[in-house]
Structures are given as structure tokens and as C-alpha cells.
PDB file of C-alpha atoms in Angstrom:
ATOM      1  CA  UNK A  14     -33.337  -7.377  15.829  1.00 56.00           C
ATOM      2  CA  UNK A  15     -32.963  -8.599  12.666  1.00 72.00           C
ATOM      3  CA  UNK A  16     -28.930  -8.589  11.135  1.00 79.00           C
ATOM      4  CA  UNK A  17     -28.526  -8.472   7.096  1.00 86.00           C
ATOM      5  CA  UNK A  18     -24.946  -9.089   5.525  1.00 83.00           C
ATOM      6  CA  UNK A  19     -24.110  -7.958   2.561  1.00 90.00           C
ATOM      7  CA  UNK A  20     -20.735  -9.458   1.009  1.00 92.00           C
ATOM      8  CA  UNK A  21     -17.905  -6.542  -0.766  1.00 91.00           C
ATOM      9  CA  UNK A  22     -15.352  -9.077  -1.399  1.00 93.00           C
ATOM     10  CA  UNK A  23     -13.272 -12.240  -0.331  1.00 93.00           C
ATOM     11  CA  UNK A  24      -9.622 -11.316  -0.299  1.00 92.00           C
ATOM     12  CA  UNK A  25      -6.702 -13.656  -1.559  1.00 90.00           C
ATOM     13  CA  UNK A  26      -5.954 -15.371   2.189  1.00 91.00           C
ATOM     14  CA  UNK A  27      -9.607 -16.065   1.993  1.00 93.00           C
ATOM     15  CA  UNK A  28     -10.969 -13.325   4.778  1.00 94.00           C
ATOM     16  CA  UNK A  29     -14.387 -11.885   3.839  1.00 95.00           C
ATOM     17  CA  UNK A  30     -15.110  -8.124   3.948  1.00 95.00           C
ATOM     18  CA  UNK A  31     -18.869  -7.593   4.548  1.00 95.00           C
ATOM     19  CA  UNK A  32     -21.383  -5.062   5.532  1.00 94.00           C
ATOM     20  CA  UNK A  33     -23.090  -6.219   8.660  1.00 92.00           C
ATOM     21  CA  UNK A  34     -26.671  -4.217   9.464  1.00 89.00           C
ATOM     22  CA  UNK A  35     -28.824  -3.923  12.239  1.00 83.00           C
ATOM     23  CA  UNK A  36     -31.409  -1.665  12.468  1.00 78.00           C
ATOM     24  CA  UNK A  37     -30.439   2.197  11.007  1.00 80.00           C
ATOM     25  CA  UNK A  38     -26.386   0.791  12.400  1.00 87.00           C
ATOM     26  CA  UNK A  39     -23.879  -0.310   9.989  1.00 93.00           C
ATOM     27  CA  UNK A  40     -20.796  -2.478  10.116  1.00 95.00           C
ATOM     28  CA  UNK A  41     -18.179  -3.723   8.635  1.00 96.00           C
ATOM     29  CA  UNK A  42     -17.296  -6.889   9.132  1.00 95.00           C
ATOM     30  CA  UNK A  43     -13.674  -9.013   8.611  1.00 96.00           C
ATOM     31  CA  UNK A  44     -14.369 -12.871   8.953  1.00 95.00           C
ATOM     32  CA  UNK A  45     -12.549 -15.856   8.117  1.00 94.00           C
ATOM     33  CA  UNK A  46     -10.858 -19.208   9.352  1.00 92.00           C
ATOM     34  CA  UNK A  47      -9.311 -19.706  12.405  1.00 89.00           C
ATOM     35  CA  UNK A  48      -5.965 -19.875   9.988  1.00 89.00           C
ATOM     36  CA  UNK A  49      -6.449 -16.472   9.043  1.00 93.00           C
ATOM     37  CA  UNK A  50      -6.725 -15.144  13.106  1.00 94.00           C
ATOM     38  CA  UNK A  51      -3.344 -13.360  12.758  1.00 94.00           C
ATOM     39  CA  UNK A  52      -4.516 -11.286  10.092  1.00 96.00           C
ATOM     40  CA  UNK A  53      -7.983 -10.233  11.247  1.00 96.00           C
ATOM     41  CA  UNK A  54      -6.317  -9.612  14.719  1.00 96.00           C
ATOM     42  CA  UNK A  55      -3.745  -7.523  12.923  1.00 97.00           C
ATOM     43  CA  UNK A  56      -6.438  -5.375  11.140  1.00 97.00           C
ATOM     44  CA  UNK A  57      -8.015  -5.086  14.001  1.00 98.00           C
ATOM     45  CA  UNK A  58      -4.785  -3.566  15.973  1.00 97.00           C
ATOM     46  CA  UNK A  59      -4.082  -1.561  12.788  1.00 98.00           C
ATOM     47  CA  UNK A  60      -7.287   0.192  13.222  1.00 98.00           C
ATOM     48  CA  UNK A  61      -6.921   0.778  16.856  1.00 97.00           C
ATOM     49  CA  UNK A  62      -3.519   2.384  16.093  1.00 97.00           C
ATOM     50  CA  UNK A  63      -4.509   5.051  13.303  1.00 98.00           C
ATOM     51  CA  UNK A  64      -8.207   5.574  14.310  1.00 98.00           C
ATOM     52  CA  UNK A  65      -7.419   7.722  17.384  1.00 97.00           C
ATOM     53  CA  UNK A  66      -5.383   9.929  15.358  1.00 96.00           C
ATOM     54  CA  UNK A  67      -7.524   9.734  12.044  1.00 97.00           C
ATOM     55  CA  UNK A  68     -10.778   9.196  12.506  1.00 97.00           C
ATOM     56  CA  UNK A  69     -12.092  10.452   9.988  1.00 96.00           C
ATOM     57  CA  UNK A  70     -10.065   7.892   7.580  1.00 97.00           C
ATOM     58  CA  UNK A  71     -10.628   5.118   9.291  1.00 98.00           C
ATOM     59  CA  UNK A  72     -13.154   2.707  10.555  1.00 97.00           C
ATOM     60  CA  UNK A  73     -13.622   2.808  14.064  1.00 97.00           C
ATOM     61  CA  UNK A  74     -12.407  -1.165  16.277  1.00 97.00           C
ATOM     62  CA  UNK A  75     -15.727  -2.619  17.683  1.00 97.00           C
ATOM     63  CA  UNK A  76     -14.356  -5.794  19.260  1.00 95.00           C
ATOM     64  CA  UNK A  77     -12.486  -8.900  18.096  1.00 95.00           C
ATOM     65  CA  UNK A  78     -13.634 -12.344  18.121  1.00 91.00           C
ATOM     66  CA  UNK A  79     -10.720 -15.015  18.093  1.00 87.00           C
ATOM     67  CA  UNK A  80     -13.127 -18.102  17.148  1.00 72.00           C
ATOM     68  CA  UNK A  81     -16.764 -19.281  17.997  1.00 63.00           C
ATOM     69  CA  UNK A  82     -18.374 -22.671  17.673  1.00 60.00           C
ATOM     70  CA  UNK A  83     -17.924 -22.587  13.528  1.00 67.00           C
ATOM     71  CA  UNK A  84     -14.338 -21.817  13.989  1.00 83.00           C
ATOM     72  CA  UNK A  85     -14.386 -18.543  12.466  1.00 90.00           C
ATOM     73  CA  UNK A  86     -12.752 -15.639  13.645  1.00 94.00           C
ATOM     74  CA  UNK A  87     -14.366 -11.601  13.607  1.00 94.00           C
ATOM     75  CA  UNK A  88     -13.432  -8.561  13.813  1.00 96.00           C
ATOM     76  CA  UNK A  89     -16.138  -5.521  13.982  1.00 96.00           C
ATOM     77  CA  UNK A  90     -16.118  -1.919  12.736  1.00 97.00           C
ATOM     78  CA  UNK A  91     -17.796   0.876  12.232  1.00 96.00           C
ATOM     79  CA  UNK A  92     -18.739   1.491   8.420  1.00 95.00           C
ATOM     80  CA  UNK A  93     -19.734   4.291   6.165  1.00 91.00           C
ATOM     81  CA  UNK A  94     -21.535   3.893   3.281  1.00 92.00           C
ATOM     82  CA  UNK A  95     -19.270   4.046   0.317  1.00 95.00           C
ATOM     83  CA  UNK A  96     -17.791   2.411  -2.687  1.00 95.00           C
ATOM     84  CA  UNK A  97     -14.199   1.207  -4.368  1.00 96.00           C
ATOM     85  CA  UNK A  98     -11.952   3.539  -5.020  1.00 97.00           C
ATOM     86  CA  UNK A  99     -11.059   1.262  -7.877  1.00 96.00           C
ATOM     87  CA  UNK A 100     -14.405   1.699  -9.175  1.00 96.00           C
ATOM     88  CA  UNK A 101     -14.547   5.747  -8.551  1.00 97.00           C
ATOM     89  CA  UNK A 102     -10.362   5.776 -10.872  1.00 97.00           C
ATOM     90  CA  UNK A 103     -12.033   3.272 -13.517  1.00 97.00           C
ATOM     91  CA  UNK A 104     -14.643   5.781 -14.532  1.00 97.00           C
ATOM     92  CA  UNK A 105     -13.293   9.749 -13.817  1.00 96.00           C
ATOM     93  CA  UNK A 106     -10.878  12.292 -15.845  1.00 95.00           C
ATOM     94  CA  UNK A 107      -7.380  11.859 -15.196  1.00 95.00           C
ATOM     95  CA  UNK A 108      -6.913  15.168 -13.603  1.00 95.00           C
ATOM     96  CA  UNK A 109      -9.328  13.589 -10.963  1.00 96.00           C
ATOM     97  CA  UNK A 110      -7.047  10.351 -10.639  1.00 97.00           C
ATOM     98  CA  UNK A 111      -4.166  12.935  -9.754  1.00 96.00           C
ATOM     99  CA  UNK A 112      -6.184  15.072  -7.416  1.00 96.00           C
ATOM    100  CA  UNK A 113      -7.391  12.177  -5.829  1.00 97.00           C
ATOM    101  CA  UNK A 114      -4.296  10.687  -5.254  1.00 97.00           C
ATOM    102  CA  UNK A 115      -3.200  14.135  -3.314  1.00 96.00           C
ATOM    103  CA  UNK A 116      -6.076  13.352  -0.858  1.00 97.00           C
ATOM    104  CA  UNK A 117      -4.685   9.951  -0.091  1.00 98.00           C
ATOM    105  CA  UNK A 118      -0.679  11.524   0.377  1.00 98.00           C
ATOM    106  CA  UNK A 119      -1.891  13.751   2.629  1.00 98.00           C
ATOM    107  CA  UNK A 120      -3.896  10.789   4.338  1.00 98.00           C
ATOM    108  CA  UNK A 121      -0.441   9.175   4.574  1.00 98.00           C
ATOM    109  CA  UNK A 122       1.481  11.923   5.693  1.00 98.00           C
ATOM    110  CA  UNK A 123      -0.948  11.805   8.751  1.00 98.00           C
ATOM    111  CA  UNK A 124      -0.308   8.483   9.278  1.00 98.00           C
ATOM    112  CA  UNK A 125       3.513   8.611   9.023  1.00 98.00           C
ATOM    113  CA  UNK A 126       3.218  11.141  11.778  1.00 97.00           C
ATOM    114  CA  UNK A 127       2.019   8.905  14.438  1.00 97.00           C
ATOM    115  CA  UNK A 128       4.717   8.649  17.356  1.00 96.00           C
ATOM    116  CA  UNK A 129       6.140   5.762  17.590  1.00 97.00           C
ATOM    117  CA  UNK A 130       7.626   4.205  20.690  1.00 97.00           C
ATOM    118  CA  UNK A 131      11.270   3.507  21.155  1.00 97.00           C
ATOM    119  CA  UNK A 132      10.848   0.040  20.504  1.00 97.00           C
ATOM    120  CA  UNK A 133       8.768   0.654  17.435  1.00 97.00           C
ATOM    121  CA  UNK A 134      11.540   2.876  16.030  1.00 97.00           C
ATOM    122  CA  UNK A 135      13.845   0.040  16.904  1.00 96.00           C
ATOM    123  CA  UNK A 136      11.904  -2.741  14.654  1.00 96.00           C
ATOM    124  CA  UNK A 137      11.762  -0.021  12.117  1.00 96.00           C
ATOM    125  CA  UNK A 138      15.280   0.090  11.552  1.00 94.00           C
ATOM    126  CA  UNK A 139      15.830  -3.514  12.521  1.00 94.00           C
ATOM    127  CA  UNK A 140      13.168  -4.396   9.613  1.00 93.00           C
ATOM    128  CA  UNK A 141      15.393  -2.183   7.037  1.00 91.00           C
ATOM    129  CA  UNK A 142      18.489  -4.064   7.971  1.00 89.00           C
ATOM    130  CA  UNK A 143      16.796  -7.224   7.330  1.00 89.00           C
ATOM    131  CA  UNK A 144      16.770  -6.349   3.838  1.00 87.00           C
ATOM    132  CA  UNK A 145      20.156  -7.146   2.627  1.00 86.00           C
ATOM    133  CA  UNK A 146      18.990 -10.871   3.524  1.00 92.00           C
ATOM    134  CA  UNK A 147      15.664 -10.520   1.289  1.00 91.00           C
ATOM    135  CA  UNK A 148      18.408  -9.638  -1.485  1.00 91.00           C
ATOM    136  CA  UNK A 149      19.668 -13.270  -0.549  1.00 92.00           C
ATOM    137  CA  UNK A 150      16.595 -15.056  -0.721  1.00 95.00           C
ATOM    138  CA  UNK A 151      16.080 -13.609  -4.430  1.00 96.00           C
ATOM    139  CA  UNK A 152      19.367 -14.357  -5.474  1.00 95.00           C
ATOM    140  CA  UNK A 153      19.657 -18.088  -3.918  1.00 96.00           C
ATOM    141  CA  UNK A 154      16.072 -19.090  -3.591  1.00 95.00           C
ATOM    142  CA  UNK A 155      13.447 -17.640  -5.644  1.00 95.00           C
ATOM    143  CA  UNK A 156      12.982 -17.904  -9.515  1.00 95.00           C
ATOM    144  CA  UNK A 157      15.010 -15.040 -11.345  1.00 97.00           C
ATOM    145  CA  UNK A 158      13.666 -12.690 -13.820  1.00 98.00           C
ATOM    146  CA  UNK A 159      14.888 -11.677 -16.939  1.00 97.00           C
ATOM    147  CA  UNK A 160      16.844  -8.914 -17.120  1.00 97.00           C
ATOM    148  CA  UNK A 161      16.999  -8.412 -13.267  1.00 97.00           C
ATOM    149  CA  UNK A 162      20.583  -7.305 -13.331  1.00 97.00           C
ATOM    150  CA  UNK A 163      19.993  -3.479 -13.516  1.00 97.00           C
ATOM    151  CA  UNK A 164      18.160  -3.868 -10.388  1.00 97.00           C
ATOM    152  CA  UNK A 165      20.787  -6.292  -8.598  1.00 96.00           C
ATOM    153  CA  UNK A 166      23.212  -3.417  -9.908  1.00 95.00           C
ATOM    154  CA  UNK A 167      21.217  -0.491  -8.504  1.00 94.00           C
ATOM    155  CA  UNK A 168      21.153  -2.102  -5.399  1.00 93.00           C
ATOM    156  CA  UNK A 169      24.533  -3.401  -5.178  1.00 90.00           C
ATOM    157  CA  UNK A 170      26.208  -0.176  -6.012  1.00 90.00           C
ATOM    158  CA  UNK A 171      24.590   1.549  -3.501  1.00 87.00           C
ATOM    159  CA  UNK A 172      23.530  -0.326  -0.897  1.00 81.00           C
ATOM    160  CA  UNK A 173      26.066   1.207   1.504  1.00 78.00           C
ATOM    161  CA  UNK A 174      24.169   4.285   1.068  1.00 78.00           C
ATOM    162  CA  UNK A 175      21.095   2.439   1.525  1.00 87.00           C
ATOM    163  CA  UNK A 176      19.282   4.464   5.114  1.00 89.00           C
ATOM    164  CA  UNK A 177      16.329   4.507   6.391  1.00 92.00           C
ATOM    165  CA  UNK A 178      14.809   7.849   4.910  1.00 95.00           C
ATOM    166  CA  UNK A 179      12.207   8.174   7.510  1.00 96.00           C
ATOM    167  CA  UNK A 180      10.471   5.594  10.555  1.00 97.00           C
ATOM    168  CA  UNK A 181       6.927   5.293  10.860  1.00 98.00           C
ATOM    169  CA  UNK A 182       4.361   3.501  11.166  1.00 98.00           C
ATOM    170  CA  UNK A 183       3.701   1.685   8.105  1.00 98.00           C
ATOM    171  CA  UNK A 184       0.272   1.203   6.450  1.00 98.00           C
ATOM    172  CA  UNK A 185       1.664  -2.406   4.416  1.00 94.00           C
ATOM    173  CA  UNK A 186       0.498  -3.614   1.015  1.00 91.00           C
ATOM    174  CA  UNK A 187      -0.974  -0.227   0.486  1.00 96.00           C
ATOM    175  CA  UNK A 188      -2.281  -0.022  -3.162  1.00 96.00           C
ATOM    176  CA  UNK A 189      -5.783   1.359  -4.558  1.00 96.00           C
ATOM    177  CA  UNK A 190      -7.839  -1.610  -3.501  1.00 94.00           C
ATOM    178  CA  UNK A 191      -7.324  -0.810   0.030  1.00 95.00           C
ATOM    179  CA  UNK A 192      -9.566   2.449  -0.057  1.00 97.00           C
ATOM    180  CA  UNK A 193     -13.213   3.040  -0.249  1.00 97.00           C
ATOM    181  CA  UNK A 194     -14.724   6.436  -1.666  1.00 97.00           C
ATOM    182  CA  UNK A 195     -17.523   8.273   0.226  1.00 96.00           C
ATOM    183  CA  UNK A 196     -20.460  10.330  -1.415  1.00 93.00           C
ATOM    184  CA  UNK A 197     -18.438  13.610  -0.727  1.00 92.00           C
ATOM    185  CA  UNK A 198     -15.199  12.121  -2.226  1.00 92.00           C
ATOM    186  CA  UNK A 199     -14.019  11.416   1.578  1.00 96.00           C
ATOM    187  CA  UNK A 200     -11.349   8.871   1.387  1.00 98.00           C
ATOM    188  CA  UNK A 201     -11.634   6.086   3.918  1.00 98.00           C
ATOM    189  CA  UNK A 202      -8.874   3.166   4.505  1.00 98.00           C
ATOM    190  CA  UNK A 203      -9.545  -0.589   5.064  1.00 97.00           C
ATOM    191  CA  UNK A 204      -8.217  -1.817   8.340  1.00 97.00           C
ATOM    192  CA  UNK A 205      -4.664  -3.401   6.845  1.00 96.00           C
ATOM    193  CA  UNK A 206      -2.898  -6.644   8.124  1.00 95.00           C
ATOM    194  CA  UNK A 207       0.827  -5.848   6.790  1.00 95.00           C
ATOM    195  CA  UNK A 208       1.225  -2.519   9.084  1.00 97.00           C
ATOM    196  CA  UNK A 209       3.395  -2.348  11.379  1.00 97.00           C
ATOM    197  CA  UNK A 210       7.128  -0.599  12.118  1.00 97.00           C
ATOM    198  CA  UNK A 211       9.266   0.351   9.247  1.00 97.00           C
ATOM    199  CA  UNK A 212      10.187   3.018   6.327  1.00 97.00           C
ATOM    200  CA  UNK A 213       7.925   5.659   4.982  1.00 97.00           C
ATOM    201  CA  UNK A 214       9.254   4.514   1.752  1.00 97.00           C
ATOM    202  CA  UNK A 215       8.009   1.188   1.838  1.00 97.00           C
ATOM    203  CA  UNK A 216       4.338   2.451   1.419  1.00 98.00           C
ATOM    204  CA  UNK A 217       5.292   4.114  -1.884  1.00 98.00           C
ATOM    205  CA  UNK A 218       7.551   0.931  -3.464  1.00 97.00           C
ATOM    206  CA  UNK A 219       3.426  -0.487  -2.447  1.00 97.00           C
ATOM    207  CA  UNK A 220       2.250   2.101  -4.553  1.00 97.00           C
ATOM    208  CA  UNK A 221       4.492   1.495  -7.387  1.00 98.00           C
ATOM    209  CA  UNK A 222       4.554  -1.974  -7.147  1.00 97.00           C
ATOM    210  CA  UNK A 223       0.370  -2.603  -6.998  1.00 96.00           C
ATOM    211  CA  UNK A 224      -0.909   0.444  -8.578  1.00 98.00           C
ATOM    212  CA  UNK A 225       1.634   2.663 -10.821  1.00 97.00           C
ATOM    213  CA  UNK A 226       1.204   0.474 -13.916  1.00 96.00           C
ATOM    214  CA  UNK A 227      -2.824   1.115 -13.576  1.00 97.00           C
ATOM    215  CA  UNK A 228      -3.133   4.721 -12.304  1.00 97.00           C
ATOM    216  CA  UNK A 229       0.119   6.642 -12.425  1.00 97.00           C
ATOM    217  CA  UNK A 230      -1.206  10.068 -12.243  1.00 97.00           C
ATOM    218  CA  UNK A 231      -2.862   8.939  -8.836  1.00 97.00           C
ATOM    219  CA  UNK A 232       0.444   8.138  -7.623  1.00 98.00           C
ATOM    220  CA  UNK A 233       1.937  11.570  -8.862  1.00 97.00           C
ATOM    221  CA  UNK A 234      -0.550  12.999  -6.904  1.00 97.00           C
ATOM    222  CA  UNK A 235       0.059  10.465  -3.759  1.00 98.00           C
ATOM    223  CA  UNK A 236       3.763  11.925  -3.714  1.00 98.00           C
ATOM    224  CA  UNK A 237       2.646  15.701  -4.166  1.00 97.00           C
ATOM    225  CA  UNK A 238      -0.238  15.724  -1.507  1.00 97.00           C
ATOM    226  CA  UNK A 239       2.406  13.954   0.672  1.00 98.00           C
ATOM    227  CA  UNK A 240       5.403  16.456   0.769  1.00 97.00           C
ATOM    228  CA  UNK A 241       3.003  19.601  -0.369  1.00 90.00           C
ATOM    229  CA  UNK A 242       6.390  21.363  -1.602  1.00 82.00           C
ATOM    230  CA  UNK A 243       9.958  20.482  -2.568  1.00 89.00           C
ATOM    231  CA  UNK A 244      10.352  16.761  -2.760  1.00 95.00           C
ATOM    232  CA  UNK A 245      13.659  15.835  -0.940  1.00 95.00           C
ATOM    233  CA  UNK A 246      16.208  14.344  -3.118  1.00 94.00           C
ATOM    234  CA  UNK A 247      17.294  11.661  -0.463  1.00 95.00           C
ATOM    235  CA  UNK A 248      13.066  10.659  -0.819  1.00 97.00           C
ATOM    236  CA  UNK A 249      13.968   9.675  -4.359  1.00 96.00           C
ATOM    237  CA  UNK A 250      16.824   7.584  -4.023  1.00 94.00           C
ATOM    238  CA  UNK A 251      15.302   5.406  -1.314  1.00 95.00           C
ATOM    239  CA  UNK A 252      12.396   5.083  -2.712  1.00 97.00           C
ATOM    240  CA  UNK A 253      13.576   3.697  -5.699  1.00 96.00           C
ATOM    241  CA  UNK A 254      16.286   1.464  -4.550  1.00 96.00           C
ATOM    242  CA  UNK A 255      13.114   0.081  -2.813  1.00 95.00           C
ATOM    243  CA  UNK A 256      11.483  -0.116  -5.580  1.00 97.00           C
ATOM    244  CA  UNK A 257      14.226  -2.332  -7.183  1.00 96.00           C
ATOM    245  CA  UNK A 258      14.043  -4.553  -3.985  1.00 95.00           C
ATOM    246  CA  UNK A 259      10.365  -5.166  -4.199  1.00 95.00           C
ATOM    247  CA  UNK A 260      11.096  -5.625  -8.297  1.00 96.00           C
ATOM    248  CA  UNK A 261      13.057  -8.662  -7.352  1.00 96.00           C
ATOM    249  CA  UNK A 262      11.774 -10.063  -4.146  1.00 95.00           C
ATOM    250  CA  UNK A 263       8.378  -9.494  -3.210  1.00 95.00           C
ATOM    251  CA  UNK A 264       7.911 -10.092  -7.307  1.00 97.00           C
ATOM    252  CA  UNK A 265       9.928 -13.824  -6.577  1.00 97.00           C
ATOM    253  CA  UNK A 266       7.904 -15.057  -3.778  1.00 95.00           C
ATOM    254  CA  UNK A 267       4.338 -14.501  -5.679  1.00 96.00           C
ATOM    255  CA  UNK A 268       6.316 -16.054  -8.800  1.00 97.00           C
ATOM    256  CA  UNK A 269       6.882 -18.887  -7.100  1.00 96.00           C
ATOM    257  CA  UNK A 270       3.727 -20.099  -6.204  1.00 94.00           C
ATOM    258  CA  UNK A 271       2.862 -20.955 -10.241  1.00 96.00           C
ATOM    259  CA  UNK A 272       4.008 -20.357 -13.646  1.00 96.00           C
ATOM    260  CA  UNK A 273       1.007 -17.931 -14.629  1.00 97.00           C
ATOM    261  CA  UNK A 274       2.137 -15.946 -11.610  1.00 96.00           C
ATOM    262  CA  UNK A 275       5.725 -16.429 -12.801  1.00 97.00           C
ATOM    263  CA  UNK A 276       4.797 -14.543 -16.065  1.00 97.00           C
ATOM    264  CA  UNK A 277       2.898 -11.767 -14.413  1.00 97.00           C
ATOM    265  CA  UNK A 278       5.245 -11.028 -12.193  1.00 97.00           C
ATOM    266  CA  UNK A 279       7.668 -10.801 -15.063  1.00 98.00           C
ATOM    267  CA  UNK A 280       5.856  -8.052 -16.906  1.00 98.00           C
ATOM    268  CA  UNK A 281       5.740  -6.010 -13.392  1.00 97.00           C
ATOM    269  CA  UNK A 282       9.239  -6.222 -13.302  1.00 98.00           C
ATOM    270  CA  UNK A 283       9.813  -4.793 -16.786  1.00 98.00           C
ATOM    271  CA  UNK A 284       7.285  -2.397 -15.795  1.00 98.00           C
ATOM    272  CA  UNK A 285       9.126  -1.217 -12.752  1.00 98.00           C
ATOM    273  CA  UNK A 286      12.458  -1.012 -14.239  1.00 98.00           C
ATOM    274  CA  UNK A 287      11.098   0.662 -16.999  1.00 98.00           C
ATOM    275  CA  UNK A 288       9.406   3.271 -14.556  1.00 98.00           C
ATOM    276  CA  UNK A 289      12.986   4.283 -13.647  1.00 97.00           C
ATOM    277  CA  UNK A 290      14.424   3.809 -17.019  1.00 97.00           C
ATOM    278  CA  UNK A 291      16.437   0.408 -16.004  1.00 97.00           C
ATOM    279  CA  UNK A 292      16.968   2.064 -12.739  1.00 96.00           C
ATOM    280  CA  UNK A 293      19.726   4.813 -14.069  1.00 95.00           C
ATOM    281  CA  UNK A 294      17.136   7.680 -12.883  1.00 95.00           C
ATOM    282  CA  UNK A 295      15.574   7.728  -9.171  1.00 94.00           C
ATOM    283  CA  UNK A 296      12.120   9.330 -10.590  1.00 97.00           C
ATOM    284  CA  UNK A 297      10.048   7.347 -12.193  1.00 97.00           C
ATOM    285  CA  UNK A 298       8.713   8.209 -15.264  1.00 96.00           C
ATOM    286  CA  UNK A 299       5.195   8.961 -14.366  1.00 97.00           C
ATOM    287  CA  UNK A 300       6.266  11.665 -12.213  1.00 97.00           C
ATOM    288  CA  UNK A 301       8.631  13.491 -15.405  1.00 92.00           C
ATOM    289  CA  UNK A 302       6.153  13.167 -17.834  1.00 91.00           C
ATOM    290  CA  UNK A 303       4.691  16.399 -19.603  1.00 89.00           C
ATOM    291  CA  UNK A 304       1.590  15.611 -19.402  1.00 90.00           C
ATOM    292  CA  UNK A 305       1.603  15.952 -15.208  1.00 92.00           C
ATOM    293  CA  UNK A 306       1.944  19.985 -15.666  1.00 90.00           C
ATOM    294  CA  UNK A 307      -1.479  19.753 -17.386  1.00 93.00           C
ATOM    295  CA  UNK A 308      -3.102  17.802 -15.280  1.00 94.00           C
ATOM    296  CA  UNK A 309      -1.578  19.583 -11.949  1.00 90.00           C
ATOM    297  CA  UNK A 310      -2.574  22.833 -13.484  1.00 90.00           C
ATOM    298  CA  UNK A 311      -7.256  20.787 -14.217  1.00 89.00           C
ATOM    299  CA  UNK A 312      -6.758  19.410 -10.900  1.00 89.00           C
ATOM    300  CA  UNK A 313      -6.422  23.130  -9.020  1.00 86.00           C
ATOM    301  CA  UNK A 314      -9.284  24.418 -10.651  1.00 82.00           C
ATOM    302  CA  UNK A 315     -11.543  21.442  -9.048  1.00 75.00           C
TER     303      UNK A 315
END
């Protein structure tokens, strides 16, 4: 039987994402160096994890190759024809962006919802402790932003007050990029290799961090189709003291890998501390904005 491949992208550590077919059967494919095996592997586990659960949101784990002949490692899943989501948020109303981004909260919600064992809920909290000493590493190792004082403020203030708002299961790094679009609008997740144990509020300092500045309405609607009623106030201030953490320290370590990331990662900062008006306010901006109330109101009537 003859096998096509058909490339959809090469990711930033390098791992390709491709269509494998074989016959009338599709698949996608991860590949890459035997110095990306930890990754694939993770995908791999990440999909075994939610598919059970969700399988209509995620692609179901074939098998896992650790390394053949060429050195390259695989992992194998199953694969619906779609497209970006990137693409599909480029090109429709905004009141689409919004309801859109509903589908994927309630996506997430599912997700969060996945029992975790004991000693996942341990390395969830564990992993939010940790955090004081990513604080550290901005302040004594990584380049400095201007103007990063309102965060280091926020954060200082009330770090004592700091909790975990809620353990799960996280998704990691999740942004826009990491969803494809089906014919029928069904929303379908890539296989990610940053999940693992930790706070529900992580996956939304993702959001803010990777897509807010892009597609903010999506994100309003990411939050909404989440909680599908009153948002809890504690939600808020968690998620933007996270927010402030990610401002400073994820932001530092892609800084310091070169001075055009330096300057990129400076305008995402402003961004982000404008987003909560130099973190005085726990909602962000694009969630308070007139214009939402519109677009709520375009996006029930699709």
C-alpha cells in the first residue's frame, strides 16, 4: 500500500506535524529528532489522557516510536480532515471569534474535569508553590522589562493570598495555534507536550499571554463557555496575578535567547499590563469592553 505525507507545519523545537495516508485511512503524524523524544512522547501521553474522556476533541494515540534506523522518533494518530483555527479567526465576523471561543471553554471545562490521582493533585500544588522561585529567576537572572514594577507589585502585595484556584489537568501552552477546525465547525485539539498537573488558571494566563493581543473576543468567549454563568471573583484574581507572572517570566526566558525576541517580548508585556490597566483591575480589558454586549447578544442568534 502506497503511504503519501503531506506536511501542516514544523513547530519551533523542530517536530513536524504531518498528514500520513494510506489507502481511504488518515493520520496524523508527530516526527522529529531523537532530541525532541520527550516531547513527542509527551504528546503522545497527553492524548492518551484526554482522548478517553473527549474523544470527540481529540485525536485518537496509535503507537509511539522512540527512534528507528534514521534516528527519528514518531508518534501516530488518528486525524480528521480539517484546517487552522488560525486560518478559520483570520477570515470570520467577530461575533464568530467570540462564539467560537465558547466552544473551546467548554472544551476546557471538560478537560479540567478529568480526575486526577492523589499524586497528580500533589504536583499540582507542588508546581504552584514553585512559583515564588520563577519570581526569583526574573528578578536575579533574566533580562528585565521596562516598566515591570506594577507587575512585581501586584504580585508582591498579594502573593500571600496567592492559592491555587482550582487542580487539574493542564492542557500547557494552550493558545489558538493548537486547534484545528472541522467542516461542521467541530473543534479538535493537537496532542500538547506542556500538559501535565497544575492550575486551571494557568491555561487562561496561555490564553492571554499567546492569543489575547490577536483575538480577544475569542478569549471572552473562552471564559464564558467555560463557567456558563457567574464568573467567580476568586477566578479573576488568580488569573491575573498569573498573568503578571507569565508577564515577567515566561516573557524573560524567550527574551533571553536574542535581542529581536527581547523587543517582542517587551511589547507583550505592555500589552498584558495594559490588559489589566497596569494590573490595578483583575479583568482584563477585553472582557469590560462595550462592545462584548453586542457581540454576546450576534453570537446567540448563530
Amino acid at each position: 500500500m502506497k503511504l503519501t505525507y503531506r506536511n501542516l507545519f514544523t513547530d519551533k523545537n523542530k517536530i513536524d506535524y504531518s498528514v500520513v495516508k494510506n489507502g481511504s485511512s488518515q493520520f496524523l503524524c508527530l516526527q522529529g529528532k531523537k532530541t525532541a523524544e520527550s516531547r513527542i512522547k509527551k504528546a503522545y501521553m497527553c492524548a492518551s489522557f484526554f482522548y478517553p474522556e473527549l474523544k470527540e476533541h481529540f485525536p485518537e494515540p496509535i503507537s509511539f516510536n522512540s527512534g528507528d534506523e534514521n534516528n527519528l522518533c514518531t508518534a501516530l494518530f488518528s486525524y480528521s480532515e480539517s484546517g487552522f483555527l488560525t486560518d478559520f479567526l483570520s477570515v470570520v465576523p467577530r461575533e464568530w471569534q467570540y462564539a467560537t471561543g465558547r466552544k473551546l471553554g467548554r472544551i476546557l471545562k471538560e478537560m479540567h474535569s478529568v480526575s486526577l490521582t492523589k499524586s497528580q493533585n500533589d504536583k499540582a500544588v507542588s508546581r504552584h508553590e514553585r512559583f515564588m522561585e520563577n519570581l526569583a529567576e526574573y528578578i536575579s537572572a533574566l533580562p528585565h522589562f521596562k516598566n515591570d514594577k506594577y507587575a512585581l507589585e501586584a504580585l508582591s502585595q498579594r502573593f500571600d493570598n496567592f492559592g491555587v484556584f482550582r487542580t487539574v489537568m493542564r492542557y500547557g501552552s494552550l493558545n489558538h495555534g493548537k486547534v484545528l477546525i472541522t467542516r461542521d465547525s467541530s473543534l479538535i485539539m493537537l496532542p500538547s507536550y506542556t500538559f501535565g498537573p497544575g492550575d486551571a488558571c494557568e491555561d487562561f494566563a496561555m490564553l492571554e499571554f499567546e492569543t489575547a493581543g490577536l483575538y480577544p473576543l475569542f478569549c471572552a468567549g473562552v471564559v464564558d463557555g467555560y463557567f456558563s454563568g457567574v464568573i467567580p471573583s476568586v477566578f479573576w484574581t488568580r488569573f491575573a496575578l498569573y498573568c503578571a507572572m507569565y508577564s515577567l517570566w515566561k516573557s524573560g526566558k524567550i527574551a533571553s535567547k536574542s535581542k529581536d525576541m527581547f523587543i517582542k517580548m517587551q511589547q507583550n508585556v505592555d500589552r498584558i499590563r495594559d490588559d489589566f490597566s497596569d494590573f490595578q483591575k483583575p479583568i482584563p480589558k477585553w472582557y469590560s469592553v462595550a462592545e462584548l454586549k453586542t457581540i454576546k447578544a450576534k453570537a446567540r442568534k448563530l
